[in-house]
Amino acid sequence: MAKSAIVHDYHHPQPGSTPTFTLDEKVQHAILQNGIERPKGYTVSYHGNPAVERQHFGERHPMKPWRLTLTNKIVLAYGMHDAMDLYLSRAATHQELTEFHTEDYIDFLQRTTPDNFSVTPDDNRFNIGDDCPIFDGLYTYASLYAGASLDAARKLTNHQSLIAINWSGGLHHAKKSEASGFCYINDIVLSILQLLRHHPRVLYIDIDVHHGDGVEQAFWSTDRVMTLSFHKYCKETFFPGTGPLDSTGPPNPSNPGAHHALNVPLHDGIEDDQYTRLFADIVGPAVATYNPTAIVLQCGADSLGGDRLGCFNLGIKAHGACLAFVKKFHLPTLVLGGGGYTPRNVARLWAYETSLCIGAEVHDKLPAHTPFLEYFEDNRTLFPPLGQFNKRFENRNTPKYLQSLVTGIRESLRYVEGSPSVQMQHIPPDLGPMREEVDEEIRREREEEEGARRQRERGRGVRGELY
């Protein structure tokens, strides 16, 4: 057989002659066009695992993990990955998860599948139901998003990053021994516990439309964490029905956690200018008074206008302005996801907020090579007019009411006597055993309210989140 029939000269494809090279060239062009470059003077890290994106709560369930796929595709299309350290996170271990959650609850999540699950009085104590269903891959899903938040927190404590991002995290409703509001593992609590190994004070800020009740409850009795939640509040009709202005921590002033739980209860329809002004007027004094050494920011996207379960009229830039304000403090910052039930807008928001973290000014128009571009409707913009022209809810937040919130929060801050002193050799493995008598007091006070909350939560696949 002639040699030429077997051996052929290799001709290297020219740039643009194969789909791979074409996409790479387009991304490189987007990097140049949008001025994407590594931030000067600080490092941003990006954490996650694609296995989280493949999980499925059920066809009719509002939670859609594939919103993370859309987010990552936009981030990559703009070339933002070129400006960050990227980490493929491992799953959190059983030991890491039980730093906060109880052994029996984690064992239940680990062993339970749709095939062997049946609701018994014993299993029902874990609050499994329509809103928090058992689905294939549940434990993998929960341990992976928690692992990404822990990995991000470690990068902050090791000084490898100043800003660490995990959009799959931010599940703020999960309790010590039960699921709640689409949340199974409270990755926020776990990551804050990790930060507390090195940081004397952590400020947690939550801009999800729903109250960050799980995080507040976990750190109710400590002055090493201040929780600050901006959320819609209606005790009777809006999940989780907690977080009024006068709920500022344990009522006993001698308890270290007194006045370290701050709540900003909002009404339907708040708009961009009001929200950003309110955020600055409250977060600024909170940082100045508490003097945190690290910040955790939960960026729930259900506070956007047009969200399937939300009731605010915020645009993407206004939501992002809150992150930009926090960034100005130049403190180690953990940036997490959260709620958000209109996936295309969740993806737009979190991609934009990624650009803020790296200091890039990206173009309004989504890159033409963005995968699933048709899903973003005809305008294909990063900034649809969610707040200005899509007002599903009347704005019920008057200037007088908003000023009363600022006054109330600043009054609470008067009782925070400077930066609390901390014995840094004390590493909190779990805040429950630290103050068991306080936990028992909280349990008694909230028992009646918790029963009502569960009744409101169960079975609601529409307005009320839950995440």
GROMACS .gro file of C-alpha atoms in nm:
model
  467
    1MET     CA    1   0.000   0.000   0.000
    2ALA     CA    2   0.131   0.343  -0.086
    3LYS     CA    3   0.261   0.543   0.210
    4SER     CA    4   0.040   0.837   0.123
    5ALA     CA    5  -0.270   0.627   0.184
    6ILE     CA    6  -0.179   0.593   0.552
    7VAL     CA    7   0.026   0.898   0.648
    8HIS     CA    8  -0.094   1.247   0.565
    9ASP     CA    9   0.068   1.581   0.637
   10TYR     CA   10  -0.094   1.759   0.932
   11HIS     CA   11  -0.231   2.102   0.851
   12HIS     CA   12  -0.293   2.315   1.162
   13PRO     CA   13  -0.637   2.476   1.136
   14GLN     CA   14  -0.629   2.850   1.101
   15PRO     CA   15  -0.795   3.059   1.372
   16GLY     CA   16  -1.165   3.070   1.307
   17SER     CA   17  -1.172   2.757   1.091
   18THR     CA   18  -1.319   2.531   1.364
   19PRO     CA   19  -1.602   2.593   1.609
   20THR     CA   20  -1.361   2.572   1.904
   21PHE     CA   21  -1.128   2.833   1.768
   22THR     CA   22  -1.420   3.051   1.662
   23LEU     CA   23  -1.567   3.055   2.013
   24ASP     CA   24  -1.227   3.117   2.171
   25GLU     CA   25  -1.166   3.409   1.938
   26LYS     CA   26  -1.505   3.557   2.019
   27VAL     CA   27  -1.443   3.533   2.393
   28GLN     CA   28  -1.101   3.693   2.353
   29HIS     CA   29  -1.264   3.973   2.155
   30ALA     CA   30  -1.522   4.019   2.434
   31ILE     CA   31  -1.240   4.040   2.690
   32LEU     CA   32  -1.077   4.322   2.493
   33GLN     CA   33  -1.405   4.495   2.410
   34ASN     CA   34  -1.522   4.499   2.774
   35GLY     CA   35  -1.183   4.582   2.923
   36ILE     CA   36  -1.173   4.262   3.126
   37GLU     CA   37  -0.855   4.238   3.329
   38ARG     CA   38  -0.749   4.108   3.666
   39PRO     CA   39  -0.825   4.359   3.943
   40LYS     CA   40  -0.527   4.560   4.061
   41GLY     CA   41  -0.441   4.519   4.428
   42TYR     CA   42  -0.687   4.244   4.514
   43THR     CA   43  -0.795   3.897   4.401
   44VAL     CA   44  -1.143   3.770   4.321
   45SER     CA   45  -1.214   3.396   4.332
   46TYR     CA   46  -1.508   3.215   4.176
   47HIS     CA   47  -1.630   2.890   4.331
   48GLY     CA   48  -1.874   2.620   4.227
   49ASN     CA   49  -1.929   2.275   4.085
   50PRO     CA   50  -2.127   2.208   3.765
   51ALA     CA   51  -2.288   1.902   3.925
   52VAL     CA   52  -2.506   2.143   4.126
   53GLU     CA   53  -2.655   2.281   3.806
   54ARG     CA   54  -2.780   1.941   3.695
   55GLN     CA   55  -3.007   1.883   3.995
   56HIS     CA   56  -3.383   1.908   3.953
   57PHE     CA   57  -3.638   1.981   4.227
   58GLY     CA   58  -3.930   1.884   4.006
   59GLU     CA   59  -4.105   2.018   3.699
   60ARG     CA   60  -4.342   2.252   3.885
   61HIS     CA   61  -4.104   2.357   4.161
   62PRO     CA   62  -3.994   2.724   4.149
   63MET     CA   63  -3.631   2.647   4.234
   64LYS     CA   64  -3.432   2.589   3.915
   65PRO     CA   65  -3.062   2.512   3.974
   66TRP     CA   66  -2.995   2.552   3.602
   67ARG     CA   67  -3.014   2.930   3.659
   68LEU     CA   68  -2.649   2.875   3.758
   69THR     CA   69  -2.578   2.740   3.409
   70LEU     CA   70  -2.718   3.058   3.255
   71THR     CA   71  -2.515   3.270   3.497
   72ASN     CA   72  -2.190   3.093   3.418
   73LYS     CA   73  -2.252   3.110   3.043
   74ILE     CA   74  -2.288   3.490   3.059
   75VAL     CA   75  -1.979   3.523   3.281
   76LEU     CA   76  -1.779   3.316   3.033
   77ALA     CA   77  -1.921   3.491   2.727
   78TYR     CA   78  -1.801   3.829   2.857
   79GLY     CA   79  -1.466   3.673   2.942
   80MET     CA   80  -1.492   3.759   3.311
   81HIS     CA   81  -1.335   3.425   3.404
   82ASP     CA   82  -1.006   3.565   3.277
   83ALA     CA   83  -0.999   3.812   3.568
   84MET     CA   84  -1.064   3.565   3.851
   85ASP     CA   85  -0.919   3.258   4.018
   86LEU     CA   86  -1.154   2.972   3.935
   87TYR     CA   87  -1.207   2.682   4.176
   88LEU     CA   88  -1.389   2.354   4.124
   89SER     CA   89  -1.523   2.295   4.473
   90ARG     CA   90  -1.554   1.958   4.644
   91ALA     CA   91  -1.853   1.848   4.845
   92ALA     CA   92  -1.862   1.935   5.213
   93THR     CA   93  -1.792   1.635   5.432
   94HIS     CA   94  -2.029   1.490   5.690
   95GLN     CA   95  -1.806   1.634   5.962
   96GLU     CA   96  -1.812   1.981   5.806
   97LEU     CA   97  -2.191   1.975   5.773
   98THR     CA   98  -2.237   1.876   6.136
   99GLU     CA   99  -2.040   2.178   6.252
  100PHE     CA  100  -2.388   2.335   6.254
  101HIS     CA  101  -2.649   2.076   6.159
  102THR     CA  102  -2.744   1.782   6.378
  103GLU     CA  103  -2.613   1.432   6.308
  104ASP     CA  104  -2.958   1.278   6.266
  105TYR     CA  105  -3.065   1.543   6.015
  106ILE     CA  106  -2.753   1.501   5.801
  107ASP     CA  107  -2.784   1.122   5.822
  108PHE     CA  108  -3.143   1.155   5.704
  109LEU     CA  109  -3.046   1.367   5.402
  110GLN     CA  110  -2.764   1.128   5.317
  111ARG     CA  111  -2.964   0.807   5.322
  112THR     CA  112  -3.302   0.925   5.189
  113THR     CA  113  -3.401   0.893   4.823
  114PRO     CA  114  -3.735   0.923   4.643
  115ASP     CA  115  -3.749   0.541   4.633
  116ASN     CA  116  -3.716   0.484   5.006
  117PHE     CA  117  -3.883   0.799   5.139
  118SER     CA  118  -4.219   0.790   5.309
  119VAL     CA  119  -4.346   1.062   5.537
  120THR     CA  120  -4.356   0.930   5.890
  121PRO     CA  121  -4.407   1.133   6.208
  122ASP     CA  122  -4.033   1.095   6.270
  123ASP     CA  123  -3.931   1.213   5.921
  124ASN     CA  124  -4.183   1.496   5.931
  125ARG     CA  125  -3.977   1.667   6.201
  126PHE     CA  126  -3.722   1.749   5.929
  127ASN     CA  127  -3.987   1.959   5.747
  128ILE     CA  128  -3.973   1.763   5.422
  129GLY     CA  129  -4.265   1.833   5.189
  130ASP     CA  130  -4.373   2.012   4.872
  131ASP     CA  131  -4.142   2.309   4.925
  132CYS     CA  132  -3.845   2.098   5.037
  133PRO     CA  133  -3.894   1.771   4.845
  134ILE     CA  134  -3.674   1.464   4.836
  135PHE     CA  135  -3.528   1.432   4.486
  136ASP     CA  136  -3.255   1.226   4.323
  137GLY     CA  137  -2.916   1.373   4.406
  138LEU     CA  138  -3.040   1.584   4.699
  139TYR     CA  139  -2.747   1.512   4.929
  140THR     CA  140  -2.500   1.565   4.645
  141TYR     CA  141  -2.665   1.898   4.565
  142ALA     CA  142  -2.668   2.022   4.925
  143SER     CA  143  -2.316   1.908   5.012
  144LEU     CA  144  -2.174   2.058   4.691
  145TYR     CA  145  -2.319   2.407   4.732
  146ALA     CA  146  -2.214   2.403   5.097
  147GLY     CA  147  -1.867   2.286   5.000
  148ALA     CA  148  -1.833   2.577   4.757
  149SER     CA  149  -1.919   2.829   5.028
  150LEU     CA  150  -1.673   2.671   5.269
  151ASP     CA  151  -1.403   2.674   5.002
  152ALA     CA  152  -1.473   3.041   4.933
  153ALA     CA  153  -1.456   3.126   5.305
  154ARG     CA  154  -1.122   2.948   5.336
  155LYS     CA  155  -0.979   3.149   5.049
  156LEU     CA  156  -1.070   3.463   5.244
  157THR     CA  157  -0.919   3.343   5.569
  158ASN     CA  158  -0.601   3.230   5.389
  159HIS     CA  159  -0.571   3.573   5.225
  160GLN     CA  160  -0.586   3.413   4.879
  161SER     CA  161  -0.887   3.629   4.789
  162LEU     CA  162  -1.037   3.957   4.901
  163ILE     CA  163  -1.370   3.874   4.734
  164ALA     CA  164  -1.490   3.515   4.700
  165ILE     CA  165  -1.805   3.433   4.498
  166ASN     CA  166  -2.033   3.129   4.518
  167TRP     CA  167  -2.359   3.186   4.333
  168SER     CA  168  -2.483   2.836   4.420
  169GLY     CA  169  -2.481   2.927   4.792
  170GLY     CA  170  -2.681   3.168   5.003
  171LEU     CA  171  -2.952   2.928   5.121
  172HIS     CA  172  -3.050   3.121   5.428
  173HIS     CA  173  -3.365   2.945   5.556
  174ALA     CA  174  -3.226   2.604   5.656
  175LYS     CA  175  -3.230   2.540   6.030
  176LYS     CA  176  -3.011   2.329   6.253
  177SER     CA  177  -3.225   2.018   6.217
  178GLU     CA  178  -3.475   2.091   5.942
  179ALA     CA  179  -3.513   2.202   5.583
  180SER     CA  180  -3.702   2.522   5.513
  181GLY     CA  181  -3.796   2.737   5.218
  182PHE     CA  182  -3.613   2.537   4.945
  183CYS     CA  183  -3.301   2.523   5.167
  184TYR     CA  184  -3.155   2.202   5.308
  185ILE     CA  185  -2.807   2.297   5.431
  186ASN     CA  186  -2.736   2.646   5.563
  187ASP     CA  187  -2.410   2.709   5.383
  188ILE     CA  188  -2.406   3.067   5.511
  189VAL     CA  189  -2.388   2.958   5.874
  190LEU     CA  190  -2.117   2.705   5.793
  191SER     CA  191  -1.907   2.960   5.607
  192ILE     CA  192  -1.947   3.222   5.882
  193LEU     CA  193  -1.831   2.963   6.137
  194GLN     CA  194  -1.527   2.912   5.916
  195LEU     CA  195  -1.462   3.288   5.904
  196LEU     CA  196  -1.495   3.312   6.283
  197ARG     CA  197  -1.190   3.091   6.321
  198HIS     CA  198  -0.983   3.389   6.204
  199HIS     CA  199  -1.208   3.695   6.217
  200PRO     CA  200  -1.330   3.843   6.546
  201ARG     CA  201  -1.645   3.996   6.393
  202VAL     CA  202  -1.848   3.911   6.084
  203LEU     CA  203  -2.127   4.127   5.941
  204TYR     CA  204  -2.392   3.932   5.749
  205ILE     CA  205  -2.604   4.136   5.504
  206ASP     CA  206  -2.905   3.984   5.327
  207ILE     CA  207  -3.084   4.150   5.032
  208ASP     CA  208  -3.309   3.860   4.939
  209VAL     CA  209  -3.677   3.951   4.934
  210HIS     CA  210  -3.729   3.700   5.216
  211HIS     CA  211  -3.601   3.736   5.570
  212GLY     CA  212  -3.271   3.561   5.645
  213ASP     CA  213  -3.428   3.378   5.938
  214GLY     CA  214  -3.201   3.073   5.946
  215VAL     CA  215  -2.882   3.277   5.975
  216GLU     CA  216  -3.030   3.514   6.231
  217GLN     CA  217  -3.149   3.224   6.443
  218ALA     CA  218  -2.812   3.048   6.430
  219PHE     CA  219  -2.624   3.352   6.561
  220TRP     CA  220  -2.900   3.485   6.786
  221SER     CA  221  -2.693   3.469   7.104
  222THR     CA  222  -2.350   3.590   6.997
  223ASP     CA  223  -2.197   3.934   6.946
  224ARG     CA  224  -1.937   3.798   6.705
  225VAL     CA  225  -2.189   3.806   6.420
  226MET     CA  226  -2.424   4.089   6.336
  227THR     CA  227  -2.706   3.997   6.098
  228LEU     CA  228  -2.872   4.265   5.885
  229SER     CA  229  -3.163   4.166   5.664
  230PHE     CA  230  -3.358   4.380   5.412
  231HIS     CA  231  -3.680   4.197   5.324
  232LYS     CA  232  -4.054   4.206   5.266
  233TYR     CA  233  -4.232   4.156   5.597
  234CYS     CA  234  -4.587   4.048   5.664
  235LYS     CA  235  -4.629   3.810   5.954
  236GLU     CA  236  -4.955   3.663   5.824
  237THR     CA  237  -4.903   3.627   5.449
  238PHE     CA  238  -4.538   3.637   5.344
  239PHE     CA  239  -4.286   3.364   5.419
  240PRO     CA  240  -4.124   3.324   5.665
  241GLY     CA  241  -4.325   3.583   5.858
  242THR     CA  242  -4.028   3.690   6.072
  243GLY     CA  243  -3.799   3.993   6.087
  244PRO     CA  244  -3.993   4.295   6.216
  245LEU     CA  245  -3.802   4.612   6.303
  246ASP     CA  246  -3.824   4.551   6.676
  247SER     CA  247  -3.670   4.204   6.652
  248THR     CA  248  -3.311   4.297   6.736
  249GLY     CA  249  -3.183   3.991   6.921
  250PRO     CA  250  -3.247   3.836   7.262
  251PRO     CA  251  -3.466   4.056   7.482
  252ASN     CA  252  -3.234   4.014   7.779
  253PRO     CA  253  -2.984   4.303   7.750
  254SER     CA  254  -2.717   4.099   7.926
  255ASN     CA  255  -2.722   3.841   7.647
  256PRO     CA  256  -2.421   3.902   7.416
  257GLY     CA  257  -2.647   3.881   7.109
  258ALA     CA  258  -2.878   4.162   7.217
  259HIS     CA  259  -2.907   4.432   6.945
  260HIS     CA  260  -2.696   4.225   6.701
  261ALA     CA  261  -2.988   4.113   6.482
  262LEU     CA  262  -3.101   4.406   6.267
  263ASN     CA  263  -3.410   4.383   6.047
  264VAL     CA  264  -3.535   4.619   5.778
  265PRO     CA  265  -3.897   4.516   5.706
  266LEU     CA  266  -4.024   4.655   5.375
  267HIS     CA  267  -4.360   4.670   5.201
  268ASP     CA  268  -4.447   4.575   4.844
  269GLY     CA  269  -4.312   4.765   4.547
  270ILE     CA  270  -4.000   4.942   4.676
  271GLU     CA  271  -3.809   5.108   4.390
  272ASP     CA  272  -3.447   5.165   4.293
  273ASP     CA  273  -3.369   5.506   4.443
  274GLN     CA  274  -3.546   5.430   4.769
  275TYR     CA  275  -3.373   5.096   4.813
  276THR     CA  276  -3.018   5.208   4.735
  277ARG     CA  277  -3.051   5.516   4.960
  278LEU     CA  278  -3.196   5.307   5.242
  279PHE     CA  279  -2.920   5.049   5.204
  280ALA     CA  280  -2.644   5.311   5.228
  281ASP     CA  281  -2.813   5.492   5.517
  282ILE     CA  282  -2.824   5.170   5.721
  283VAL     CA  283  -2.521   4.967   5.613
  284GLY     CA  284  -2.283   5.262   5.649
  285PRO     CA  285  -2.360   5.322   6.020
  286ALA     CA  286  -2.371   4.946   6.087
  287VAL     CA  287  -2.019   4.901   5.954
  288ALA     CA  288  -1.893   5.210   6.136
  289THR     CA  289  -2.043   5.097   6.468
  290TYR     CA  290  -1.978   4.723   6.458
  291ASN     CA  291  -1.641   4.743   6.282
  292PRO     CA  292  -1.652   4.399   6.120
  293THR     CA  293  -1.335   4.232   5.995
  294ALA     CA  294  -1.523   4.036   5.727
  295ILE     CA  295  -1.857   4.067   5.545
  296VAL     CA  296  -2.089   3.802   5.403
  297LEU     CA  297  -2.334   3.939   5.145
  298GLN     CA  298  -2.632   3.728   5.038
  299CYS     CA  299  -2.748   3.856   4.697
  300GLY     CA  300  -3.089   3.692   4.658
  301ALA     CA  301  -3.226   3.781   4.315
  302ASP     CA  302  -3.593   3.748   4.408
  303SER     CA  303  -3.585   4.113   4.517
  304LEU     CA  304  -3.576   4.206   4.146
  305GLY     CA  305  -3.886   4.335   3.975
  306GLY     CA  306  -4.076   4.066   3.786
  307ASP     CA  307  -3.952   3.777   3.999
  308ARG     CA  308  -4.191   3.484   4.011
  309LEU     CA  309  -4.209   3.490   4.391
  310GLY     CA  310  -4.096   3.845   4.467
  311CYS     CA  311  -4.286   4.168   4.528
  312PHE     CA  312  -4.029   4.449   4.482
  313ASN     CA  313  -3.969   4.669   4.177
  314LEU     CA  314  -3.590   4.672   4.173
  315GLY     CA  315  -3.375   4.683   3.862
  316ILE     CA  316  -3.049   4.497   3.815
  317LYS     CA  317  -2.828   4.805   3.852
  318ALA     CA  318  -2.993   4.906   4.180
  319HIS     CA  319  -2.943   4.560   4.324
  320GLY     CA  320  -2.582   4.568   4.208
  321ALA     CA  321  -2.533   4.910   4.366
  322CYS     CA  322  -2.570   4.743   4.707
  323LEU     CA  323  -2.281   4.510   4.629
  324ALA     CA  324  -2.076   4.801   4.497
  325PHE     CA  325  -2.141   4.990   4.822
  326VAL     CA  326  -2.021   4.696   5.033
  327LYS     CA  327  -1.714   4.654   4.814
  328LYS     CA  328  -1.600   5.008   4.902
  329PHE     CA  329  -1.519   4.898   5.257
  330HIS     CA  330  -1.229   4.688   5.121
  331LEU     CA  331  -1.298   4.409   5.368
  332PRO     CA  332  -1.274   4.034   5.297
  333THR     CA  333  -1.615   3.967   5.144
  334LEU     CA  334  -1.799   3.644   5.073
  335VAL     CA  335  -2.057   3.698   4.797
  336LEU     CA  336  -2.336   3.440   4.778
  337GLY     CA  337  -2.649   3.377   4.574
  338GLY     CA  338  -2.987   3.303   4.727
  339GLY     CA  339  -3.345   3.325   4.604
  340GLY     CA  340  -3.444   3.408   4.248
  341TYR     CA  341  -3.713   3.237   4.045
  342THR     CA  342  -3.706   3.400   3.702
  343PRO     CA  343  -3.386   3.229   3.583
  344ARG     CA  344  -3.294   3.463   3.297
  345ASN     CA  345  -3.301   3.764   3.531
  346VAL     CA  346  -3.116   3.578   3.805
  347ALA     CA  347  -2.841   3.504   3.553
  348ARG     CA  348  -2.827   3.863   3.434
  349LEU     CA  349  -2.801   3.994   3.789
  350TRP     CA  350  -2.534   3.758   3.914
  351ALA     CA  351  -2.326   3.802   3.599
  352TYR     CA  352  -2.347   4.180   3.639
  353GLU     CA  353  -2.253   4.156   4.006
  354THR     CA  354  -1.958   3.939   3.909
  355SER     CA  355  -1.844   4.223   3.683
  356LEU     CA  356  -1.872   4.464   3.977
  357CYS     CA  357  -1.657   4.236   4.189
  358ILE     CA  358  -1.376   4.242   3.931
  359GLY     CA  359  -1.422   4.612   3.856
  360ALA     CA  360  -1.524   4.570   3.491
  361GLU     CA  361  -1.772   4.790   3.304
  362VAL     CA  362  -1.937   4.544   3.068
  363HIS     CA  363  -2.149   4.641   2.769
  364ASP     CA  364  -2.527   4.637   2.803
  365LYS     CA  365  -2.579   4.399   2.512
  366LEU     CA  366  -2.520   4.034   2.587
  367PRO     CA  367  -2.238   3.896   2.367
  368ALA     CA  368  -2.375   3.741   2.049
  369HIS     CA  369  -2.194   3.413   2.122
  370THR     CA  370  -2.364   3.369   2.463
  371PRO     CA  371  -2.513   3.017   2.479
  372PHE     CA  372  -2.893   3.002   2.515
  373LEU     CA  373  -2.911   3.362   2.396
  374GLU     CA  374  -3.262   3.308   2.262
  375TYR     CA  375  -3.379   3.254   2.619
  376PHE     CA  376  -3.313   3.620   2.701
  377GLU     CA  377  -3.593   3.740   2.471
  378ASP     CA  378  -3.567   3.984   2.184
  379ASN     CA  379  -3.378   4.266   2.356
  380ARG     CA  380  -3.099   4.037   2.475
  381THR     CA  381  -2.971   4.298   2.714
  382LEU     CA  382  -2.803   4.264   3.051
  383PHE     CA  383  -3.029   4.536   3.192
  384PRO     CA  384  -3.396   4.483   3.104
  385PRO     CA  385  -3.629   4.751   3.249
  386LEU     CA  386  -3.743   4.540   3.543
  387GLY     CA  387  -3.801   4.831   3.778
  388GLN     CA  388  -3.917   5.117   3.557
  389PHE     CA  389  -4.173   4.964   3.324
  390ASN     CA  390  -4.265   4.628   3.476
  391LYS     CA  391  -4.418   4.736   3.805
  392ARG     CA  392  -4.633   4.446   3.913
  393PHE     CA  393  -4.668   4.585   4.266
  394GLU     CA  394  -4.779   4.925   4.387
  395ASN     CA  395  -4.509   5.096   4.593
  396ARG     CA  396  -4.635   5.101   4.951
  397ASN     CA  397  -4.312   5.234   5.105
  398THR     CA  398  -4.363   5.599   5.190
  399PRO     CA  399  -4.068   5.830   5.260
  400LYS     CA  400  -4.191   5.865   5.618
  401TYR     CA  401  -4.195   5.490   5.668
  402LEU     CA  402  -3.847   5.443   5.523
  403GLN     CA  403  -3.711   5.719   5.745
  404SER     CA  404  -3.863   5.542   6.044
  405LEU     CA  405  -3.664   5.231   5.950
  406VAL     CA  406  -3.338   5.427   5.938
  407THR     CA  407  -3.418   5.586   6.274
  408GLY     CA  408  -3.506   5.251   6.429
  409ILE     CA  409  -3.188   5.079   6.308
  410ARG     CA  410  -2.967   5.365   6.423
  411GLU     CA  411  -3.137   5.355   6.762
  412SER     CA  412  -3.053   4.985   6.790
  413LEU     CA  413  -2.692   5.055   6.694
  414ARG     CA  414  -2.663   5.293   6.990
  415TYR     CA  415  -2.672   4.987   7.216
  416VAL     CA  416  -2.381   4.822   7.037
  417GLU     CA  417  -2.094   4.941   7.250
  418GLY     CA  418  -1.815   4.952   6.998
  419SER     CA  419  -1.631   4.646   6.872
  420PRO     CA  420  -1.685   4.348   7.103
  421SER     CA  421  -1.368   4.203   7.248
  422VAL     CA  422  -1.296   3.846   7.143
  423GLN     CA  423  -1.080   3.567   7.280
  424MET     CA  424  -0.939   3.458   6.947
  425GLN     CA  425  -0.815   3.123   7.076
  426HIS     CA  426  -1.182   3.024   7.104
  427ILE     CA  427  -1.295   2.854   6.782
  428PRO     CA  428  -1.672   2.800   6.773
  429PRO     CA  429  -1.745   2.447   6.645
  430ASP     CA  430  -2.116   2.508   6.684
  431LEU     CA  431  -2.302   2.787   6.854
  432GLY     CA  432  -2.571   2.558   6.999
  433PRO     CA  433  -2.367   2.404   7.282
  434MET     CA  434  -2.203   2.741   7.350
  435ARG     CA  435  -2.515   2.879   7.512
  436GLU     CA  436  -2.760   2.596   7.560
  437GLU     CA  437  -2.962   2.784   7.817
  438VAL     CA  438  -3.017   3.069   7.569
  439ASP     CA  439  -3.118   2.825   7.297
  440GLU     CA  440  -3.377   2.678   7.530
  441GLU     CA  441  -3.511   3.026   7.601
  442ILE     CA  442  -3.535   3.098   7.228
  443ARG     CA  443  -3.707   2.767   7.167
  444ARG     CA  444  -3.978   2.843   7.419
  445GLU     CA  445  -4.031   3.195   7.288
  446ARG     CA  446  -4.061   3.085   6.927
  447GLU     CA  447  -4.244   2.755   6.962
  448GLU     CA  448  -4.584   2.903   6.893
  449GLU     CA  449  -4.458   3.123   6.609
  450GLU     CA  450  -4.273   2.828   6.452
  451GLY     CA  451  -4.587   2.619   6.441
  452ALA     CA  452  -4.768   2.895   6.255
  453ARG     CA  453  -4.474   2.940   6.019
  454ARG     CA  454  -4.470   2.573   5.921
  455GLN     CA  455  -4.840   2.585   5.849
  456ARG     CA  456  -4.792   2.888   5.621
  457GLU     CA  457  -4.492   2.737   5.447
  458ARG     CA  458  -4.609   2.388   5.371
  459GLY     CA  459  -4.722   2.322   5.018
  460ARG     CA  460  -4.679   2.670   4.879
  461GLY     CA  461  -4.527   2.653   4.534
  462VAL     CA  462  -4.630   3.008   4.457
  463ARG     CA  463  -4.588   3.352   4.617
  464GLY     CA  464  -4.390   3.305   4.932
  465GLU     CA  465  -4.055   3.169   4.823
  466LEU     CA  466  -3.916   3.026   5.021
  467TYR     CA  467  -3.543   3.009   4.980
   0.00000   0.00000   0.00000
